[in-house]
CSV table of C-alpha atoms and ligand atoms in Angstrom, one decimal:
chain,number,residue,atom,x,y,z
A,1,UNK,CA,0.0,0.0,0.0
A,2,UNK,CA,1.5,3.0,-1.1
A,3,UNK,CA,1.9,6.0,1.3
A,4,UNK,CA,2.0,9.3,1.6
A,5,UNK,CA,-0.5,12.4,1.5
A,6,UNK,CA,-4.1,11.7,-0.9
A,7,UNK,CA,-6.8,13.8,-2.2
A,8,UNK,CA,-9.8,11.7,-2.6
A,9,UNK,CA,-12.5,13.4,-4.7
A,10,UNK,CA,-15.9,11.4,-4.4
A,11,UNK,CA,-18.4,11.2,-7.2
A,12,UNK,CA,-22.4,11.5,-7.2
A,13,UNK,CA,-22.7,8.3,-6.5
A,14,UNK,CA,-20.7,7.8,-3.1
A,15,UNK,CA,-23.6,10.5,-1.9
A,16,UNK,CA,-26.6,10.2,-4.1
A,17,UNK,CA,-27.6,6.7,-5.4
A,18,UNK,CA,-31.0,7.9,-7.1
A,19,UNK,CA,-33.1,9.1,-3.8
A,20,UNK,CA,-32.3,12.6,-2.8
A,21,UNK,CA,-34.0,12.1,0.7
A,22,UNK,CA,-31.3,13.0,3.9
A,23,UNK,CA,-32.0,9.5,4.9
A,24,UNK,CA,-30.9,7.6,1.8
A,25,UNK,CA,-27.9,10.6,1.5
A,26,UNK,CA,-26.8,9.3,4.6
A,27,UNK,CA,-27.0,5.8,3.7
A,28,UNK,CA,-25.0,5.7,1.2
A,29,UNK,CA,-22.5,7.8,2.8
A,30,UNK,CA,-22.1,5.3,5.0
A,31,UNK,CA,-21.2,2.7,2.5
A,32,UNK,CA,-18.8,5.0,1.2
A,33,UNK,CA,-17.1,5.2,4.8
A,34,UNK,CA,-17.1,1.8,4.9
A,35,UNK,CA,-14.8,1.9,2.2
A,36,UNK,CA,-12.1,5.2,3.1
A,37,UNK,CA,-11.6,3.5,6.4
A,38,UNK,CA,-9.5,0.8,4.4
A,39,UNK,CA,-8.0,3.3,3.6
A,40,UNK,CA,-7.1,5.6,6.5
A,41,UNK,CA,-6.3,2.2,8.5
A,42,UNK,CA,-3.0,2.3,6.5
A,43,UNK,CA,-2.3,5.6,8.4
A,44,UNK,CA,-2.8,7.4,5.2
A,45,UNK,CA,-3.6,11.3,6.0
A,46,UNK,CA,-6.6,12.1,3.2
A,47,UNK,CA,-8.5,14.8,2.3
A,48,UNK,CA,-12.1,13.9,1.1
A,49,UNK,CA,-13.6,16.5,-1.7
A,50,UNK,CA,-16.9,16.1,-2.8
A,51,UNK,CA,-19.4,16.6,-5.4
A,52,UNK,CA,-22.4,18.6,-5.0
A,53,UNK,CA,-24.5,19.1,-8.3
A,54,UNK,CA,-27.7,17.4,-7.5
A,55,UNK,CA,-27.5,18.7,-4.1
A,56,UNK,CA,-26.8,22.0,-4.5
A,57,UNK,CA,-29.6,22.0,-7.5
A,58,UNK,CA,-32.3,20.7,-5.1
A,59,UNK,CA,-31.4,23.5,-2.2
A,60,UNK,CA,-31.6,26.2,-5.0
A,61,UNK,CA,-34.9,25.0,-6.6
A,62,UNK,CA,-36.4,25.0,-2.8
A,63,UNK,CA,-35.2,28.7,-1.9
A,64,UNK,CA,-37.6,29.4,-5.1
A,65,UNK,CA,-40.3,27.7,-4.0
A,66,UNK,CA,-40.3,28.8,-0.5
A,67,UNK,CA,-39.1,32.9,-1.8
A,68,UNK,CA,-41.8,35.4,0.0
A,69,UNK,CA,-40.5,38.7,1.9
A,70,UNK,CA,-39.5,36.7,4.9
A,71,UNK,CA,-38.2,34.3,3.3
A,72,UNK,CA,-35.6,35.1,0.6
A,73,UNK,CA,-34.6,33.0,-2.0
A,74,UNK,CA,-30.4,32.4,-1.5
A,75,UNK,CA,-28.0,32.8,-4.4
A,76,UNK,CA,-26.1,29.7,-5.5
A,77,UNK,CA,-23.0,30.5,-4.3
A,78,UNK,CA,-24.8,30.5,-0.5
A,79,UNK,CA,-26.5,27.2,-1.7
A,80,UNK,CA,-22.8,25.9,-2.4
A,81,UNK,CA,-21.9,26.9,1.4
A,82,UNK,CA,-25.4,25.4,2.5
A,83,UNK,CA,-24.3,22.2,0.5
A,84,UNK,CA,-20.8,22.0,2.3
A,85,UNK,CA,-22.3,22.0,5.5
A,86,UNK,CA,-24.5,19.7,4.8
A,87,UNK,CA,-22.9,16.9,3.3
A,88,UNK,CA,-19.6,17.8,5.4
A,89,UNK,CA,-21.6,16.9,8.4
A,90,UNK,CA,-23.1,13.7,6.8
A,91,UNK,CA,-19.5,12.5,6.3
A,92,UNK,CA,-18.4,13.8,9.1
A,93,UNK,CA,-21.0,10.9,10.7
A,94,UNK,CA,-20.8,8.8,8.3
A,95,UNK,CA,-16.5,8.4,8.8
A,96,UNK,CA,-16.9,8.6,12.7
A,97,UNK,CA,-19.1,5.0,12.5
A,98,UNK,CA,-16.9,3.6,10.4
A,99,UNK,CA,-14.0,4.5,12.3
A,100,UNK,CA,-15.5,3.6,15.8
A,101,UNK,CA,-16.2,0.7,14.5
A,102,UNK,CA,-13.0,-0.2,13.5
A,103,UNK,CA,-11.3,1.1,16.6
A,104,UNK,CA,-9.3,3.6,15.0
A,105,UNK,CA,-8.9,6.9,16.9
A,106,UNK,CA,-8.7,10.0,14.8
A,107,UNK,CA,-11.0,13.7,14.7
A,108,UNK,CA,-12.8,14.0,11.5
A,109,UNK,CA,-13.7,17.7,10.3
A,110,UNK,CA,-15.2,19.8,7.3
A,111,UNK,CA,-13.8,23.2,6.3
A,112,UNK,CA,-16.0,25.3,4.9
A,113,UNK,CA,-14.0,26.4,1.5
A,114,UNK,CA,-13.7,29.3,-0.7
A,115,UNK,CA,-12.1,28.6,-4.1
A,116,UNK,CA,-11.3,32.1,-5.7
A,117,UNK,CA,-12.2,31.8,-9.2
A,118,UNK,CA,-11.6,35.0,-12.2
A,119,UNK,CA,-14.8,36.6,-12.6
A,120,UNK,CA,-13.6,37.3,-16.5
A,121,UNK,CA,-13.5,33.2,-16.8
A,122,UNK,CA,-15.4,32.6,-19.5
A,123,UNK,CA,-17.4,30.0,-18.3
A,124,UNK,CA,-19.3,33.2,-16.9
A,125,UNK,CA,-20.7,33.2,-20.7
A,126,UNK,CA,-21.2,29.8,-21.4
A,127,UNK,CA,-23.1,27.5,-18.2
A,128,UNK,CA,-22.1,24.3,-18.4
A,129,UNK,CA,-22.1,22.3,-14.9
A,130,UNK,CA,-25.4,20.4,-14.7
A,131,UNK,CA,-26.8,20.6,-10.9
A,132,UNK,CA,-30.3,19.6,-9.9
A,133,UNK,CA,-32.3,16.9,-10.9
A,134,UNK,CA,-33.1,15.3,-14.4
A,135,UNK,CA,-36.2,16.7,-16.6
A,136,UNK,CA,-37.2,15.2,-19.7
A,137,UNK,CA,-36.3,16.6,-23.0
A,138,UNK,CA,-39.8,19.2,-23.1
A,139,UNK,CA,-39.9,19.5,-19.5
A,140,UNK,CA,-36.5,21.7,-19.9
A,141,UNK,CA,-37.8,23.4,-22.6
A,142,UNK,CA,-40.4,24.6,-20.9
A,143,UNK,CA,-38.6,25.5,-18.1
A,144,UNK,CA,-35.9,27.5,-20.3
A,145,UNK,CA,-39.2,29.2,-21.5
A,146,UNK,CA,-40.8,30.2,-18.1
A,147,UNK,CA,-37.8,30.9,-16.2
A,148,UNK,CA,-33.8,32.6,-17.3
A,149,UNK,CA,-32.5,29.1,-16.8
A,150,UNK,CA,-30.2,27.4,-19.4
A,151,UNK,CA,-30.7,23.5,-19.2
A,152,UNK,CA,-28.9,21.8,-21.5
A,153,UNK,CA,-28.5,17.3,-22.2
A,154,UNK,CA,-26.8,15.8,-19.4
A,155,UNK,CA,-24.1,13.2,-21.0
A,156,UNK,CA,-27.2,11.2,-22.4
A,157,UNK,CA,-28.7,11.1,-18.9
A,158,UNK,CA,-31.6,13.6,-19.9
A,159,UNK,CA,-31.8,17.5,-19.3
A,160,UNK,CA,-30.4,19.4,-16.6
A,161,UNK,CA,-29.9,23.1,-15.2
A,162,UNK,CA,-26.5,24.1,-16.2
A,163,UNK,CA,-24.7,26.9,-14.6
A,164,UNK,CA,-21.4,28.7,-15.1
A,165,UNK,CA,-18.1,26.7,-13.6
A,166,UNK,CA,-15.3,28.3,-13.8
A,167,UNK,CA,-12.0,27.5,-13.2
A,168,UNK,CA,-10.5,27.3,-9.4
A,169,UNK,CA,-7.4,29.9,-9.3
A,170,UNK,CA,-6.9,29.1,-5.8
A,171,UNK,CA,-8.1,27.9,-2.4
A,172,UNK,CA,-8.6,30.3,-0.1
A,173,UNK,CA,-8.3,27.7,2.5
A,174,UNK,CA,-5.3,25.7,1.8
A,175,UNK,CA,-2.9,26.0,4.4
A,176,UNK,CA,-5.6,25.6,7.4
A,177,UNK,CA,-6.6,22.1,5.4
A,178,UNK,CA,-3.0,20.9,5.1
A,179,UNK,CA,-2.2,22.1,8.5
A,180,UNK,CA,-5.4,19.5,10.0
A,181,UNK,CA,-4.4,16.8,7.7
A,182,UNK,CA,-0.1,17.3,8.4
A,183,UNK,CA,-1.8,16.8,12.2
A,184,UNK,CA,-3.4,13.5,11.4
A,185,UNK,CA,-6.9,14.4,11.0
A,186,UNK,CA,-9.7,13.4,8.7
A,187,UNK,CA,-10.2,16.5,6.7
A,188,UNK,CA,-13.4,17.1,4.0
A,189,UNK,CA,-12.7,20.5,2.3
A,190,UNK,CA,-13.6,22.5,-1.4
A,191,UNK,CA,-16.8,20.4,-1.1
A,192,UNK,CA,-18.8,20.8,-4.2
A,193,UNK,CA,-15.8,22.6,-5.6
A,194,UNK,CA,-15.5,25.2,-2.8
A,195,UNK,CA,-17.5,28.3,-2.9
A,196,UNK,CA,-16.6,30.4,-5.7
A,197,UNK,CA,-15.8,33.6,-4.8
A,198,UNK,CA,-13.9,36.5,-6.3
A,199,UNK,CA,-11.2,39.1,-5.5
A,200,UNK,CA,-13.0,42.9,-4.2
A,201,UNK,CA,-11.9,46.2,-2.5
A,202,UNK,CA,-13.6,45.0,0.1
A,203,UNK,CA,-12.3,41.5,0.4
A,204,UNK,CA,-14.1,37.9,-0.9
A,205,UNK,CA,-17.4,38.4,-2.6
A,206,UNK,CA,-19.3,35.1,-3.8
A,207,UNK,CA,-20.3,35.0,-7.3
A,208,UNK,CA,-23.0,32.5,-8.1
A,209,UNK,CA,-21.3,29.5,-10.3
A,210,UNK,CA,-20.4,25.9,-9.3
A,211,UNK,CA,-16.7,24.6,-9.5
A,212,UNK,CA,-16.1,21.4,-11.1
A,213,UNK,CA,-15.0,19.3,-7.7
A,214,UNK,CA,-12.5,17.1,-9.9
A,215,UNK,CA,-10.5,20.2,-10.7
A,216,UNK,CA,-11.2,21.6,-7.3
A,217,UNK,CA,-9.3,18.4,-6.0
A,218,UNK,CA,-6.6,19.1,-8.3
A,219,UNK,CA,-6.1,22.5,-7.3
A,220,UNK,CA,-6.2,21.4,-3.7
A,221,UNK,CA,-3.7,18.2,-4.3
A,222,UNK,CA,-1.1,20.6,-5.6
A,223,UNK,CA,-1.7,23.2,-3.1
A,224,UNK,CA,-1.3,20.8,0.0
A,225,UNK,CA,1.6,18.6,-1.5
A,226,UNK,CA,-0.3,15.7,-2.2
A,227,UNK,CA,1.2,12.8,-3.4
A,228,UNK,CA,-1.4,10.9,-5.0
A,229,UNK,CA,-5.3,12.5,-6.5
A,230,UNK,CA,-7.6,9.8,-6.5
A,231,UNK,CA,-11.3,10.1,-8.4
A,232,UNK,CA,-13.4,7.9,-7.6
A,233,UNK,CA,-16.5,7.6,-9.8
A,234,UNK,CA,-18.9,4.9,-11.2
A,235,UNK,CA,-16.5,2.9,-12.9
A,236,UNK,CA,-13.8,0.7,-12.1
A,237,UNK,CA,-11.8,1.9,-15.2
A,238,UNK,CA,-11.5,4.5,-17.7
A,239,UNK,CA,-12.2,2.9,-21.3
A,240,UNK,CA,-11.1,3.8,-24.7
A,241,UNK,CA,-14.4,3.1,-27.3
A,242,UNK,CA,-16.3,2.8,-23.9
A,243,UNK,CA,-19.8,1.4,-23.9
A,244,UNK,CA,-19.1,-0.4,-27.5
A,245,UNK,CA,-18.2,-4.2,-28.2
A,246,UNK,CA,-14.4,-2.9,-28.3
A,247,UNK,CA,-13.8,-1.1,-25.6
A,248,UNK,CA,-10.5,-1.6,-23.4
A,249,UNK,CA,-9.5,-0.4,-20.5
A,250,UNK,CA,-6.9,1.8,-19.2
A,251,UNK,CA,-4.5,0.2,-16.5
A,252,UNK,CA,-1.0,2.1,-16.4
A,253,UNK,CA,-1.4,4.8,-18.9
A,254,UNK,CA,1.0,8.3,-19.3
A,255,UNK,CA,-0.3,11.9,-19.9
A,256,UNK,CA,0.8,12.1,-23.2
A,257,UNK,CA,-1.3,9.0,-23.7
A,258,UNK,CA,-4.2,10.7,-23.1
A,259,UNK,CA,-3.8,13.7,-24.8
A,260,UNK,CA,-3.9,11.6,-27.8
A,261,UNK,CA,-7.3,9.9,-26.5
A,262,UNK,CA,-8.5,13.4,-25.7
A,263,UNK,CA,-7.9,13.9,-29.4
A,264,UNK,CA,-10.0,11.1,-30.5
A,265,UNK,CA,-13.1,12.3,-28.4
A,266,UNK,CA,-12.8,9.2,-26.2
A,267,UNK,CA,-13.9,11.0,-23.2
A,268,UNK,CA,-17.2,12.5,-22.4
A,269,UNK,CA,-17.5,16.1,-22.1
A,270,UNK,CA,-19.0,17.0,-18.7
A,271,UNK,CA,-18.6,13.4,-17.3
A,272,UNK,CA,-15.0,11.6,-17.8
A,273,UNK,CA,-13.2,14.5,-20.1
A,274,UNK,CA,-12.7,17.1,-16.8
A,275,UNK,CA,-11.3,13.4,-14.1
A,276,UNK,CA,-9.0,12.9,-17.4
A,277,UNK,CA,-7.7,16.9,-17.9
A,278,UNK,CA,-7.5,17.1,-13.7
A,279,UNK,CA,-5.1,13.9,-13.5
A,280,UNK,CA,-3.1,14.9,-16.6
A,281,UNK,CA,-2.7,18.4,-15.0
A,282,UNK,CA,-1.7,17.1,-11.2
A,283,UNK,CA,1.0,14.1,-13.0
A,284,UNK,CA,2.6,17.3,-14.6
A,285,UNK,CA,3.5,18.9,-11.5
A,286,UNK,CA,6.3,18.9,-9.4
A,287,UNK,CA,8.0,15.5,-8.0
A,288,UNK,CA,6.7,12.2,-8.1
A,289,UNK,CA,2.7,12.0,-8.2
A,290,UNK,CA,0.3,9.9,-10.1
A,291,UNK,CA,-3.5,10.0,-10.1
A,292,UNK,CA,-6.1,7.5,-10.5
A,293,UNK,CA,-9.2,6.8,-11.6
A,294,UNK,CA,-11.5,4.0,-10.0
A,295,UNK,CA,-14.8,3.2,-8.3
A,296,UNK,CA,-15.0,3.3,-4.9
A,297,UNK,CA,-15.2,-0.6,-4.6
A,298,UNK,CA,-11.7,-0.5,-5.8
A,299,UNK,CA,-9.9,2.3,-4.5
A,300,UNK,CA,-8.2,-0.3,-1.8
A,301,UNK,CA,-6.8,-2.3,-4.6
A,302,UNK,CA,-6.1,0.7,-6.6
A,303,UNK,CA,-3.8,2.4,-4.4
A,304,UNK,CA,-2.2,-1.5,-4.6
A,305,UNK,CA,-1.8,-0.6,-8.3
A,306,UNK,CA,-4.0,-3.7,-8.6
A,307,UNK,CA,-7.3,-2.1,-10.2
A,308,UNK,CA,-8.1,0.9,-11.6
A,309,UNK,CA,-6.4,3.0,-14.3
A,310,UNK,CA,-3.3,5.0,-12.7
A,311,UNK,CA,-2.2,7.7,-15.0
A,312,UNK,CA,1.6,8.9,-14.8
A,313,UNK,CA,3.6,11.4,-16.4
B,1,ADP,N1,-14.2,6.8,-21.7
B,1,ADP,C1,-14.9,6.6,-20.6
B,1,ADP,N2,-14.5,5.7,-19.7
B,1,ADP,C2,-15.2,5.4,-18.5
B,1,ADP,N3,-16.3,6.1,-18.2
B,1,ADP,C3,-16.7,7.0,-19.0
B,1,ADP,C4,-16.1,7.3,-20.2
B,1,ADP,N4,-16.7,8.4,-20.9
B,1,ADP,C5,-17.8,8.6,-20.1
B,1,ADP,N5,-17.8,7.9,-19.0
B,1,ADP,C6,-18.8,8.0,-18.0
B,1,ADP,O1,-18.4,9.0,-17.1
B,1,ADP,C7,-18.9,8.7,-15.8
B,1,ADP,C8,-18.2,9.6,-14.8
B,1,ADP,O2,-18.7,10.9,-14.8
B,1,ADP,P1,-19.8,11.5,-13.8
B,1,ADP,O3,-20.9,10.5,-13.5
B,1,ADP,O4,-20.2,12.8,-14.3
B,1,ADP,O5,-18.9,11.7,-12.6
B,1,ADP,P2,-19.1,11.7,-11.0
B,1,ADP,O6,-18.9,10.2,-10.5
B,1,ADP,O7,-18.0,12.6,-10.5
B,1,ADP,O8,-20.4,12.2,-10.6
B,1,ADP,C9,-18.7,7.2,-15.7
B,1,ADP,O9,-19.4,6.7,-14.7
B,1,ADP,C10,-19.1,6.8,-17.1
B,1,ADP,O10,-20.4,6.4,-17.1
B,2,CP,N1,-19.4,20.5,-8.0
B,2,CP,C1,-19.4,19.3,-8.7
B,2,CP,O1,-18.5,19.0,-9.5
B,2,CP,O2,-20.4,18.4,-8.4
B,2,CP,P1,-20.7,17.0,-9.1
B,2,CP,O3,-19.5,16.2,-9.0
B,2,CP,O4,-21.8,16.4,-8.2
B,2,CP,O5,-21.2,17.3,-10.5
């Protein structure tokens, strides 16, 4: 088992397995505890990032319903913070079962993260992170009629709300996250890809986008010295022709290598493409780092270099 300092970044479905209940939320979180605590039993110090699109979605389409004069409708990046906190404190339970039950004796906390992002990214013109839940094809459209929304096709999913996600510049954060995992503890940080915020007179100023956590991670594995980013997501592998009769899967594969797939379109935009351009972007750092990309059922064997597809430079 290979040592050292990890960025794990979890995808949807470590949190959300279909019901968007807190009960189910939980559930599954727990699962995915179940799995990190094979992980931190190796003494590994990790950071846990996690995604947040359906979640933070949901919490935005119920501050419309709910809007009066009393009751004010909150602007997404205040829904990002309200999703932090929320599933921070889920995992934050979740990882204290796990680890109780394993007798293992170590603080678990959440850091509430601002990612500064450049307000003249421009992602600002062209929303393309899907949040919120799935609507058929003329559901959307009516939607985009009533409402300023943009929903666009989800990675053949169905239609989703898409807003602007920018680019993380830096995280505001960094050196009180390494400074709690450098002391041993269990840290969950730029959760949903951190609150974007931007650069004022008058100091941080939110600005209503969501992040792409997978970038988020990378940002935050560089920043904190990490020696490995691993992505976890629903498959074991990432595939060349995936979903047809011939497609293979990656094992030990280089950066360069994956340029060249990037060239033949083998990666989804919106789904596998931005795991792919975040590991290519941390193996090109300084010293000796590798990413990988594997489901969470795997991660254990992964970090073994016995499943999984671990990208180099
Ligand atoms: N070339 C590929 N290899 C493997 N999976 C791919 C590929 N292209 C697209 N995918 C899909 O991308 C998904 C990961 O993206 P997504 O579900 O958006 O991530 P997350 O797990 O972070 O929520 C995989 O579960 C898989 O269905
Ligand atoms: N913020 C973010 O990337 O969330 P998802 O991974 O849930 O899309």
């Amino acid at each position: 088992m290979t040592r050292g300092k990890i960025v794990i970044a979890l995808g949807g479905n470590a949190i959300q397995t279909g019901d968007a209940t807190a009960k189910a939320q939980q559930e599954a979180l727990e699962k995915t505890a179940e799995q990190l605590v094979k992980i931190i039993e190796k003494n590994i110090d990790i950071v846990i990032v996690h995604g947040n699109g359906p979640q933070v979605g949901n919490i935005l389409l119920q501050q419309k319903v709910a809007e009066s004069e009393k009751t004010p409708a909150m602007p997404l990046d205040t829904c990002g913070a309200m999703s932090q906190g929320m599933i921070g404190y889920w995992i934050e339970n979740a990882i204290e079962k796990a680890l109780k039950k394993h007798n293992i004796n170590k603080e678990v906390v959440t850091v509430v993260t601002r990612v500064v992002v450049d307000e003249k990214d421009e992602a600002f013109n062209n929303p393309t992170k899907p949040i919120g839940p799935f609507y058929a094809e003329d559901e959307a459209r009516k939607l985009m009629n009533e409402t300023k929304a943009v929903f666009k096709e989800d990675a053949g999913r169905g239609w989703r709300r898409v807003v602007p996600s920018p680019i993380p510049v830096s995280i505001h954060e960094h050196r009180v996250i390494n400074s709690l995992v450098e002391q041993g503890d269990i840290v969950i940080a730029v959760g949903g890809g951190g609150i974007p915020v931007i650069h004022s007179e008058e100091g941080l100023i939110g600005i209503e986008a969501v992040i792409d956590k997978d970038f988020a991670a990378q940002k935050l594995a560089e920043l904190v010295g990490a020696d490995i980013l691993v992505i976890l997501t629903a498959v074991d592998f990432v595939y060349v022709n995936f979903n047809q009769p011939n497609q293979k899967k990656l094992e030990f594969v280089t950066a360069d290598e994956l340029e060249e797939y990037i060239k033949e379109q083998q990666f989804a935009a919106g789904s596998m493409l931005p795991k792919i351009e975040a590991a290519i972007h941390f193996v090109r750092g300084n010293g000796e780092r590798k990413a990988i990309i594997t489901s969470l059922e795997r991660v254990y064997e992964a970090l073994e270099e016995k499943a999984g597809t671990i990208i180099s430079r």
